[in-house]
Short mmCIF file of C-alpha atoms in Angstrom, two decimals:
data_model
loop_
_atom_site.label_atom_id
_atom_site.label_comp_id
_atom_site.label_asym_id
_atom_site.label_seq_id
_atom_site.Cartn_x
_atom_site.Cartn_y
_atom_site.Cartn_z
CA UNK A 20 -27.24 -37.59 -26.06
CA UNK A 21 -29.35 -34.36 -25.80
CA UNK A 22 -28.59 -34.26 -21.89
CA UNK A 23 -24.69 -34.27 -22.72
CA UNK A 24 -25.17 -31.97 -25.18
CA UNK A 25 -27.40 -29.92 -22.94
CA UNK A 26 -24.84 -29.85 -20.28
CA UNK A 27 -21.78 -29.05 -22.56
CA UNK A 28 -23.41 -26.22 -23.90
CA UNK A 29 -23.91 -24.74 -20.69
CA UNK A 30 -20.31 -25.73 -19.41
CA UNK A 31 -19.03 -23.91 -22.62
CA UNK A 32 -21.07 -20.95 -22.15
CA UNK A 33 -19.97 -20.64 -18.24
CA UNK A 34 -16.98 -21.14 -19.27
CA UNK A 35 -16.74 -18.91 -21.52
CA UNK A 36 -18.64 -15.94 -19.45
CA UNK A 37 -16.31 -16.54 -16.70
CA UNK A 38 -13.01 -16.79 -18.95
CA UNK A 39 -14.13 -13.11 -20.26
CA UNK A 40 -15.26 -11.72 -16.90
CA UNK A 41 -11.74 -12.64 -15.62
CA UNK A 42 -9.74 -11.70 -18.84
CA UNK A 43 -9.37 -7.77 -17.47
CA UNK A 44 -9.55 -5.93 -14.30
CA UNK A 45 -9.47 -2.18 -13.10
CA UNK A 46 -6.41 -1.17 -12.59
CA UNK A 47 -4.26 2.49 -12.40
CA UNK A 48 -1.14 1.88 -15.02
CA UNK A 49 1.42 3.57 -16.41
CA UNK A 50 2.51 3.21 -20.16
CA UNK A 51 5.84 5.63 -19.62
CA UNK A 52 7.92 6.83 -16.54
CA UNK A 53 7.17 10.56 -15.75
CA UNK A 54 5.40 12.60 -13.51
CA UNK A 55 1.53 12.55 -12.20
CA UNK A 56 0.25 13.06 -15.53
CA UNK A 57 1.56 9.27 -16.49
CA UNK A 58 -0.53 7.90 -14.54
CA UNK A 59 -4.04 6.22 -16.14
CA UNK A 60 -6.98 4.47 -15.26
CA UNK A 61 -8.40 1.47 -16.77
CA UNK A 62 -11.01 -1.23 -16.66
CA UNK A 63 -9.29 -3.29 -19.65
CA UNK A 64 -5.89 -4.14 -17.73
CA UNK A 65 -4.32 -7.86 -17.91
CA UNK A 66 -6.18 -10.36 -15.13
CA UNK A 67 -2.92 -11.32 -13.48
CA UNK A 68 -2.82 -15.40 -13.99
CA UNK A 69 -1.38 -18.39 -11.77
CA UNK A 70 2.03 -18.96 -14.12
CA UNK A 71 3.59 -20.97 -10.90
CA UNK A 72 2.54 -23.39 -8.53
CA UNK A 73 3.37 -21.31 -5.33
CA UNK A 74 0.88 -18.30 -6.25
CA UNK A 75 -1.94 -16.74 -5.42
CA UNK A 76 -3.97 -14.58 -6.85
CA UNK A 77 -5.31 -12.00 -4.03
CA UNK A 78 -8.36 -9.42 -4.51
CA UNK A 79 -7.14 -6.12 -3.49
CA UNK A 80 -9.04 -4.33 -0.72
CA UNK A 81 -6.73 -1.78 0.02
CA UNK A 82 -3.31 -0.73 -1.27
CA UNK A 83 -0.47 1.02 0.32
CA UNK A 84 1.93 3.60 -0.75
CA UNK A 85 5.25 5.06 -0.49
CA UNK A 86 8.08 7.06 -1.16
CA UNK A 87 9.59 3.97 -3.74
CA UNK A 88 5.93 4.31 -5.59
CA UNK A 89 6.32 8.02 -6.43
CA UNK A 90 10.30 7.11 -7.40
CA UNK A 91 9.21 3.99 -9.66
CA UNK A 92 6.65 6.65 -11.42
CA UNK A 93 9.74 8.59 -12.35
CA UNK A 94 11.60 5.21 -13.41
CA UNK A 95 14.04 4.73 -10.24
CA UNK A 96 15.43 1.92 -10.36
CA UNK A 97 13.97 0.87 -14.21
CA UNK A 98 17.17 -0.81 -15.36
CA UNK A 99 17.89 -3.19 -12.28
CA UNK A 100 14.14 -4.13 -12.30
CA UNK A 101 14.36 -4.33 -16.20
CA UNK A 102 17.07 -7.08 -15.27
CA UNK A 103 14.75 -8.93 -12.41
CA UNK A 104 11.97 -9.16 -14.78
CA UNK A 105 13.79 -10.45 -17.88
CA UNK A 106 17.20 -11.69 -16.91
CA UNK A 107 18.12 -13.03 -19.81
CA UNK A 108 17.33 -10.06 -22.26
CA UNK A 109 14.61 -11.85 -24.41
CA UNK A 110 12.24 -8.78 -24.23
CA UNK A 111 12.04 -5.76 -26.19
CA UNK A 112 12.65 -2.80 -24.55
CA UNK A 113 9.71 -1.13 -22.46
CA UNK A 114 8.29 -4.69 -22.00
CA UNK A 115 7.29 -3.59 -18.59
CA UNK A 116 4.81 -1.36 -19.63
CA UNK A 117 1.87 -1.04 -18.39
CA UNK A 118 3.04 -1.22 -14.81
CA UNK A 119 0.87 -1.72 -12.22
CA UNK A 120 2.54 0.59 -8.72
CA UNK A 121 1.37 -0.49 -5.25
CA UNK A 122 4.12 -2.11 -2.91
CA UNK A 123 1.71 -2.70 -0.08
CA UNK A 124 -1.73 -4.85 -0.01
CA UNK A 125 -4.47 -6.58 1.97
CA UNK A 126 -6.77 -8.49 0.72
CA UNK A 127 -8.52 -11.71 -0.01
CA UNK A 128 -7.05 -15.37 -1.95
CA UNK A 129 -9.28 -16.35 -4.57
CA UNK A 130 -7.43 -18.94 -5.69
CA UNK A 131 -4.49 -20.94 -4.65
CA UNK A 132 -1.59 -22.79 -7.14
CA UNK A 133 -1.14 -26.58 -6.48
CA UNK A 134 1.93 -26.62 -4.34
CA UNK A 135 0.23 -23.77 -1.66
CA UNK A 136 -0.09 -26.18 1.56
CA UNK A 137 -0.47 -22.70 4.20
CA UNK A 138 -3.31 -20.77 2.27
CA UNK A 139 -6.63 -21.21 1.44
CA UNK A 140 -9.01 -19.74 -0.44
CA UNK A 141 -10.87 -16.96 1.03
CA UNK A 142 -8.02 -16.77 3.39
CA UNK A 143 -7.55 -13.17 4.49
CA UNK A 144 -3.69 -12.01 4.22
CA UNK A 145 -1.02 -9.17 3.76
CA UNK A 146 1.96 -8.67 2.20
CA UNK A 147 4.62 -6.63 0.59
CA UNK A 148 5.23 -6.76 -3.19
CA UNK A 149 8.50 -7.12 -5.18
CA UNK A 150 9.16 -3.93 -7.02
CA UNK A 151 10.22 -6.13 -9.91
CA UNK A 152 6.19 -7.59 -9.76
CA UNK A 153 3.14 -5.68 -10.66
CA UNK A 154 1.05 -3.41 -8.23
CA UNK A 155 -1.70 -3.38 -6.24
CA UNK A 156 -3.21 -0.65 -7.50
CA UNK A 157 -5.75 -2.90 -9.38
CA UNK A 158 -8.50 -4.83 -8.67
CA UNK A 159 -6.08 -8.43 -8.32
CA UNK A 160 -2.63 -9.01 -7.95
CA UNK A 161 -0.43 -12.44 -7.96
CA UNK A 162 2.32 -13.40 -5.31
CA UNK A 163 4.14 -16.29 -4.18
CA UNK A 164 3.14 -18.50 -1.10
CA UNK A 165 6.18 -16.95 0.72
CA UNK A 166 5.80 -13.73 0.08
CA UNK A 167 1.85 -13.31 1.71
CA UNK A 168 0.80 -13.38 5.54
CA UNK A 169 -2.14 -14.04 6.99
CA UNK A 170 -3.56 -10.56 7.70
CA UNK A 171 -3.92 -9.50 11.62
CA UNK A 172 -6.87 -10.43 12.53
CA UNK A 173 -6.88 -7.22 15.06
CA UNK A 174 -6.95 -5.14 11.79
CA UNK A 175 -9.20 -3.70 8.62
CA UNK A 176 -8.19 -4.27 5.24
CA UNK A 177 -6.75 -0.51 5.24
CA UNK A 178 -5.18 -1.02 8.56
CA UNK A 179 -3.52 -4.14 7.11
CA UNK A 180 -2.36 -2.09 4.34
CA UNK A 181 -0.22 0.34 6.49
CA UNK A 182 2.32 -1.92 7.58
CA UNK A 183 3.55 -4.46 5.02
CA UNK A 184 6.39 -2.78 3.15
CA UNK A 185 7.70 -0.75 5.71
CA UNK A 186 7.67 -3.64 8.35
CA UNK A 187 9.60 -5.78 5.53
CA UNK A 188 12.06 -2.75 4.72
CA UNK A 189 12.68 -2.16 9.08
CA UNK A 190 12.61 -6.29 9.70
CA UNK A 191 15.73 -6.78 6.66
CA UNK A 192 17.18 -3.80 8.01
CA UNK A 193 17.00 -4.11 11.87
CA UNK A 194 16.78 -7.73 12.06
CA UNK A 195 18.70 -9.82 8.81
CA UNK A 196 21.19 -6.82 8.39
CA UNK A 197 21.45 -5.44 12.24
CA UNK A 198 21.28 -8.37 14.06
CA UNK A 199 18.75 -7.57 16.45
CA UNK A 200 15.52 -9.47 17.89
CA UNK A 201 13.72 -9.74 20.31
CA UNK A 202 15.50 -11.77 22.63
CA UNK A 203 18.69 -9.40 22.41
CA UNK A 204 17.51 -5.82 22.21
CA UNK A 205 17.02 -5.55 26.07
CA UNK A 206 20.12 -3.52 26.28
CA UNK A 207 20.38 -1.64 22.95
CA UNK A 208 20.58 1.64 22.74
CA UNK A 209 19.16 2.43 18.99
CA UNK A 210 19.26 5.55 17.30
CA UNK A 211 16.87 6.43 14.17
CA UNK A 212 17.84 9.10 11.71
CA UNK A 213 14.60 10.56 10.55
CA UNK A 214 11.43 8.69 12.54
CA UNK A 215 8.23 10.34 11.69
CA UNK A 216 7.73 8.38 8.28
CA UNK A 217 6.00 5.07 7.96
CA UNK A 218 9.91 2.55 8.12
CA UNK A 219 10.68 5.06 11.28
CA UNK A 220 6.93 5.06 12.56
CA UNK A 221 7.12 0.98 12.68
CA UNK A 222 10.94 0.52 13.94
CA UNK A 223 10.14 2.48 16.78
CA UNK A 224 7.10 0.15 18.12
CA UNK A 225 9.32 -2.78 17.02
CA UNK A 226 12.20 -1.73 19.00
CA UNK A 227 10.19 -0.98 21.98
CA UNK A 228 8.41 -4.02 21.94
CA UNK A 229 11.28 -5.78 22.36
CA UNK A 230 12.52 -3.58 25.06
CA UNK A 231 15.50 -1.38 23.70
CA UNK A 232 15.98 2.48 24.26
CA UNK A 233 14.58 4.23 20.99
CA UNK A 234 16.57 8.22 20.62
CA UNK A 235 14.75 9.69 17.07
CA UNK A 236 15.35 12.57 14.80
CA UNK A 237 11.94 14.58 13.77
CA UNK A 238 11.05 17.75 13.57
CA UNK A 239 9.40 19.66 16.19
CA UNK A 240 5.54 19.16 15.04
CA UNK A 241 6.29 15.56 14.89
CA UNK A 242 7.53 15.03 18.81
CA UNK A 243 4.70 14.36 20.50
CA UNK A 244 3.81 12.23 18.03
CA UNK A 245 6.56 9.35 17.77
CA UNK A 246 6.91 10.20 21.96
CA UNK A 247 2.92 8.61 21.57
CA UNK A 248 4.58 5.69 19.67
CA UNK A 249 6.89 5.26 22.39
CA UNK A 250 10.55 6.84 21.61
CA UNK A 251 12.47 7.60 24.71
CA UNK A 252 14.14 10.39 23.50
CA UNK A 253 13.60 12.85 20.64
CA UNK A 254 15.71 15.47 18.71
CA UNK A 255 14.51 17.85 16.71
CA UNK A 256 16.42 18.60 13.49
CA UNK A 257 14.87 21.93 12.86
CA UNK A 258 16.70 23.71 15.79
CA UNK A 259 20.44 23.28 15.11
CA UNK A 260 22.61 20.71 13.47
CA UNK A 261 21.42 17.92 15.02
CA UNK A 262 24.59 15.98 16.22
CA UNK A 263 25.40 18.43 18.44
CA UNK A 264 22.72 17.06 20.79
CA UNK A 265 23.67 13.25 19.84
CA UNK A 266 26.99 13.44 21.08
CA UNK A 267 26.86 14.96 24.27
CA UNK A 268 24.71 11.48 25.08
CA UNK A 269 25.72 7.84 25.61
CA UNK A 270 26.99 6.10 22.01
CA UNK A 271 24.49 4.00 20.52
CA UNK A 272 24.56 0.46 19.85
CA UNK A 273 22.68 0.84 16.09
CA UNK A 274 21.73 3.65 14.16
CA UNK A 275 18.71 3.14 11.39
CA UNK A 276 19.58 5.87 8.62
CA UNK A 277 16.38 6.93 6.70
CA UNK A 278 17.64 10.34 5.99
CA UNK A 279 20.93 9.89 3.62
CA UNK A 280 22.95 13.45 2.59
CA UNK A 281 25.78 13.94 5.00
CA UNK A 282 25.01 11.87 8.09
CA UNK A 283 27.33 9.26 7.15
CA UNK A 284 29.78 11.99 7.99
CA UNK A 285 29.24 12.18 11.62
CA UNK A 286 26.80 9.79 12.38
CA UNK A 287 29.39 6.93 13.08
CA UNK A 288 31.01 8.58 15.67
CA UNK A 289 27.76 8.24 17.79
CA UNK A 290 28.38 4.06 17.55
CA UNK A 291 30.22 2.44 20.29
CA UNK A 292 33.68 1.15 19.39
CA UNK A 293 34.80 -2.55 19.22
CA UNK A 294 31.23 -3.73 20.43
CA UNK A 295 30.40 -4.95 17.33
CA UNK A 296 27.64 -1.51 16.73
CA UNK A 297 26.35 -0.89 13.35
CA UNK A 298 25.37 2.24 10.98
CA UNK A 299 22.94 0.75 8.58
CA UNK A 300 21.41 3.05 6.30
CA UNK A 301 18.43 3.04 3.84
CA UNK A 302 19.75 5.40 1.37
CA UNK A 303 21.61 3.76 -1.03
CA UNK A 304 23.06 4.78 -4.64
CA UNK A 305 22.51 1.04 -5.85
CA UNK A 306 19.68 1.68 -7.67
CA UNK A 307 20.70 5.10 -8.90
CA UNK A 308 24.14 3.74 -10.08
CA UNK A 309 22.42 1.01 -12.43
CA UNK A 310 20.13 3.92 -13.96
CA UNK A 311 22.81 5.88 -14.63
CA UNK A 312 25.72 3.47 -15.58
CA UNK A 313 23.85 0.36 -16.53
CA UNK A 314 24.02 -2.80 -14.87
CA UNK A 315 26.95 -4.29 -15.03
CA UNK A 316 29.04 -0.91 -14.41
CA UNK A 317 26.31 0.54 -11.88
CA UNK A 318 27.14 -2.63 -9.57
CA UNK A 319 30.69 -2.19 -9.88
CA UNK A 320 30.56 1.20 -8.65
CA UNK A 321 28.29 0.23 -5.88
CA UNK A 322 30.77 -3.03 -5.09
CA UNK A 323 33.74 -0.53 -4.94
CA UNK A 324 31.66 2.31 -2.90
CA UNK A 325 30.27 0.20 -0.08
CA UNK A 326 33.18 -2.23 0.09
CA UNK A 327 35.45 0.98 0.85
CA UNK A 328 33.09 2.52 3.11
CA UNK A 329 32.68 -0.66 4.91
CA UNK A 330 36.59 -0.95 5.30
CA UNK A 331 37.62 2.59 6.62
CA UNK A 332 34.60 2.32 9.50
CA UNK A 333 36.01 -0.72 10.01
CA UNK A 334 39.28 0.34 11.33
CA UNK A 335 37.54 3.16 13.64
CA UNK A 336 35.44 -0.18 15.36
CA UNK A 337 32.28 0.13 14.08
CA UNK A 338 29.88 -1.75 11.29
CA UNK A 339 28.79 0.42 8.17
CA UNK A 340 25.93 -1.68 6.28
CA UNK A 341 23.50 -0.75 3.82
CA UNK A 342 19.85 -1.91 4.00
CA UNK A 343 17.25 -2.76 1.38
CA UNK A 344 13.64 -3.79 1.07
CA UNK A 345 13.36 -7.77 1.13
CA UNK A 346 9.29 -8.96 1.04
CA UNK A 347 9.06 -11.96 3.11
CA UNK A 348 6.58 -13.46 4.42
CA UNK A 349 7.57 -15.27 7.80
CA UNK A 350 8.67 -12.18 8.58
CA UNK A 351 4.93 -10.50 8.24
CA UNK A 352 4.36 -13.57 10.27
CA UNK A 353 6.12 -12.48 13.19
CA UNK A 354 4.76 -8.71 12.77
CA UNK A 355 1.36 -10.55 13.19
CA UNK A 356 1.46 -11.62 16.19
CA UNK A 357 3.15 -8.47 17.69
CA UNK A 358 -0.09 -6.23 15.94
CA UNK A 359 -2.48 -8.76 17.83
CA UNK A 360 -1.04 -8.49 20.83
CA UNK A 361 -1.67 -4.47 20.93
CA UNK A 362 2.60 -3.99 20.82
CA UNK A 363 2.24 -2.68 16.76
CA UNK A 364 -0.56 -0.47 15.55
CA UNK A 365 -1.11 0.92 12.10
CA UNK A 366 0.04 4.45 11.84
CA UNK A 367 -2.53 6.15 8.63
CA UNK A 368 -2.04 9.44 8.02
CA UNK A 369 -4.75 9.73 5.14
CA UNK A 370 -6.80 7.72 3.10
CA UNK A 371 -7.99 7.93 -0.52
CA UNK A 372 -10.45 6.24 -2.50
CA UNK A 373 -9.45 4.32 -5.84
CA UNK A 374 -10.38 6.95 -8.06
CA UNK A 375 -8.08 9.31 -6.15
CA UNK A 376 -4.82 7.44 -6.75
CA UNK A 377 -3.51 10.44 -8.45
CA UNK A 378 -4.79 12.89 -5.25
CA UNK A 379 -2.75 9.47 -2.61
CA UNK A 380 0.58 10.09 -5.38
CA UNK A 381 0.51 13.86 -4.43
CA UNK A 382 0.38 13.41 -0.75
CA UNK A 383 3.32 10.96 -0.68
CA UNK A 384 5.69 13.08 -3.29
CA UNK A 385 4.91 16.23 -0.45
CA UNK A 386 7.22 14.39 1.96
CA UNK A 387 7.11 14.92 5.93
CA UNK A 388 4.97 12.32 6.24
CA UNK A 389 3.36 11.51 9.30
CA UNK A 390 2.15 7.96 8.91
CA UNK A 391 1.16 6.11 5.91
CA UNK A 392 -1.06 6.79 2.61
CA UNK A 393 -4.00 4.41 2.00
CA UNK A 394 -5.66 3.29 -1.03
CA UNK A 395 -9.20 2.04 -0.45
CA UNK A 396 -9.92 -0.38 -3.54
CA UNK A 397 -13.14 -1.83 -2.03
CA UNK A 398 -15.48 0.17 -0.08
CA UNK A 399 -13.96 3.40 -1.70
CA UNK A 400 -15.38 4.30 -4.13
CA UNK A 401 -16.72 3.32 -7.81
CA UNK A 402 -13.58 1.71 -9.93
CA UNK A 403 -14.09 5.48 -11.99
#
């Protein structure tokens, strides 16, 4: 009797240490949408639990940023991710709060749900995270089986980082909405509207890897720099309206929009006619309808918009599409292998420690980015 009792006492007191040890986390939140200033650190956020049998909980070594970080600050895109979150309404309002940012992490799986049959613990992986899910801008973060990667092993944690939601953003828009791969981009002739950033950056390797002819928009200080990463052909925006160049050369098979504004209003006429080429473009009002009009009239609007757009290009033989982040994790997969073999590499521009999340925000809302931000969560720094 006194050695059971012995050894539930200690069970209960392990248990109970380790249940309060992995209650809260570190973590930058925010408890509004706003500006810099919303942004706050703390050691008392919510451990992020198993609540489905395909997750994972992942220890954060480094965390990625981007542009969609330093819009979901602000709130873009609150009431459509409102909707993914709580899809049946049962929530009171600001039920999202606090949210966790971070759309890009590599780390470690400490723990696997029951129906996980590809991952192990202390597994080593990547991936890109839902903007409807929280952030890795804390010390753990959940995601399903199907949504994670095993990390490159050719890469460091802050490498790894780089690369996840911008090669998930290119792959849905080159490859699921452009309909290229690898085994039919031999011939292509791709254009990329705006190529310096981190989507641009990766695209270009991707596209050359596969063998297609890569023409870029950049500025001037950032030509020898995506020449390095192996674009054919470079135009720089910053000496004249930039189609005048484009059209004097041969019409392109795809063009990858990252810029928005007014390309759409000459940048089709670069496709080739009847041969099935595409315009697919990253800058969308989707998300900015919803905000604006609310759900259900915000995707009307965006229906009618892109259903009349797609129709008038239509009858001038070319393919107007509109492209949107999708996480996926076969598709990381695939980006794996092509890291290892030396055809992707990481493109950081600057990294910051995790008391500096506020400093890596800053950098990314100055634009003219030449590479990615970093977020070191272990190895940089105290959690302070």
């Amino acid at each position: 009797f006194l050695i059971c009792w012995l050894t539930c006492s200690l069970f209960q007191r392990t248990f109970r240490s380790s249940s309060r040890a992995m209650h809260v986390m570190p973590a930058w939140v925010i408890d509004k949408y706003g500006n810099n200033d919303v942004l706050r650190f703390t050691r008392n956020a919510s451990f992020p639990l198993i609540t489905y049998p395909n997750e994972v909980v992942i220890k954060v070594h480094a965390a990625g940023l981007n542009p969609l970080d330093v819009g979901m600050r602000g709130g873009y895109g609150a009431a459509s991710m409102s909707m993914k979150r709580d899809p049946l309404n049962l929530k009171q309002s600001g039920s999202e709060f606090p949210l966790i940012l971070g759309r890009e992490v590599s780390g470690v799986i400490m723990e696997c749900g029951l129906d996980v049959k590809y991952f192990r613990e202390r597994d080593e992986v990547w991936a890109a995270i839902p903007p409807w899910k929280q952030g890795s801008l804390a010390e753990f973060v959940v995601l399903s089986g199907n949504e994670i990667s095993h990390k490159p092993k050719s890469l460091s944690h802050t490498e790894a980082a780089a690369i996840p939601y911008v090669a998930a953003t290119a792959w849905s828009a080159l490859v699921n909405t452009g309909g290229l791969s690898k085994d039919n981009c031999g011939n292509k002739r791709v254009l990329i509207l705006g190529g310096s950033g981190g989507v641009g950056t990766f695209s270009i390797q991707m596209l050359k890897a596969w063998g297609a002819h890569v023409t870029v928009t950049c500025s001037q200080n950032a030509e020898r720099f995506v020449r390095e990463l192996g674009a054919d052909h470079v135009v720089d925006y910053t000496a004249g309206p930039v189609q005048e160049p484009l059209r004097v050369m041969e019409k392109f098979d795809l063009i990858l929009d990252n810029v928005g504004g007014d390309t759409e209003r000459w940048a089709l006429s670069l496709l080739k006619p009847w041969c099935g080429a595409k315009f697919v473009t990253l800058v969308t009002p989707f998300l900015q309808n919803t905000d604006q009009m609310g759900l259900a009239d915000g995707m009307m609007k965006t229906f009618v918009t892109v259903a009349s757009k797609a129709l008038k290009h239509l009858t001038s033989g070319v393919h107007y599409r509109w492209g949107f982040f999708a996480p996926s994790g076969p598709a990381l997969d695939e980006v794996r292998s092509m890291v290892d073999a030396g055809q992707i590499r990481p493109v950081v521009e600057k990294t910051f420690s995790f008391s500096q999340v506020p400093q890596a925000f800053a950098k990314v809302e100055e634009g003219h980015a030449r590479g990615k931000t970093v977020v070191q969560i272990i190895g940089g720094g105290e959690y302070s």
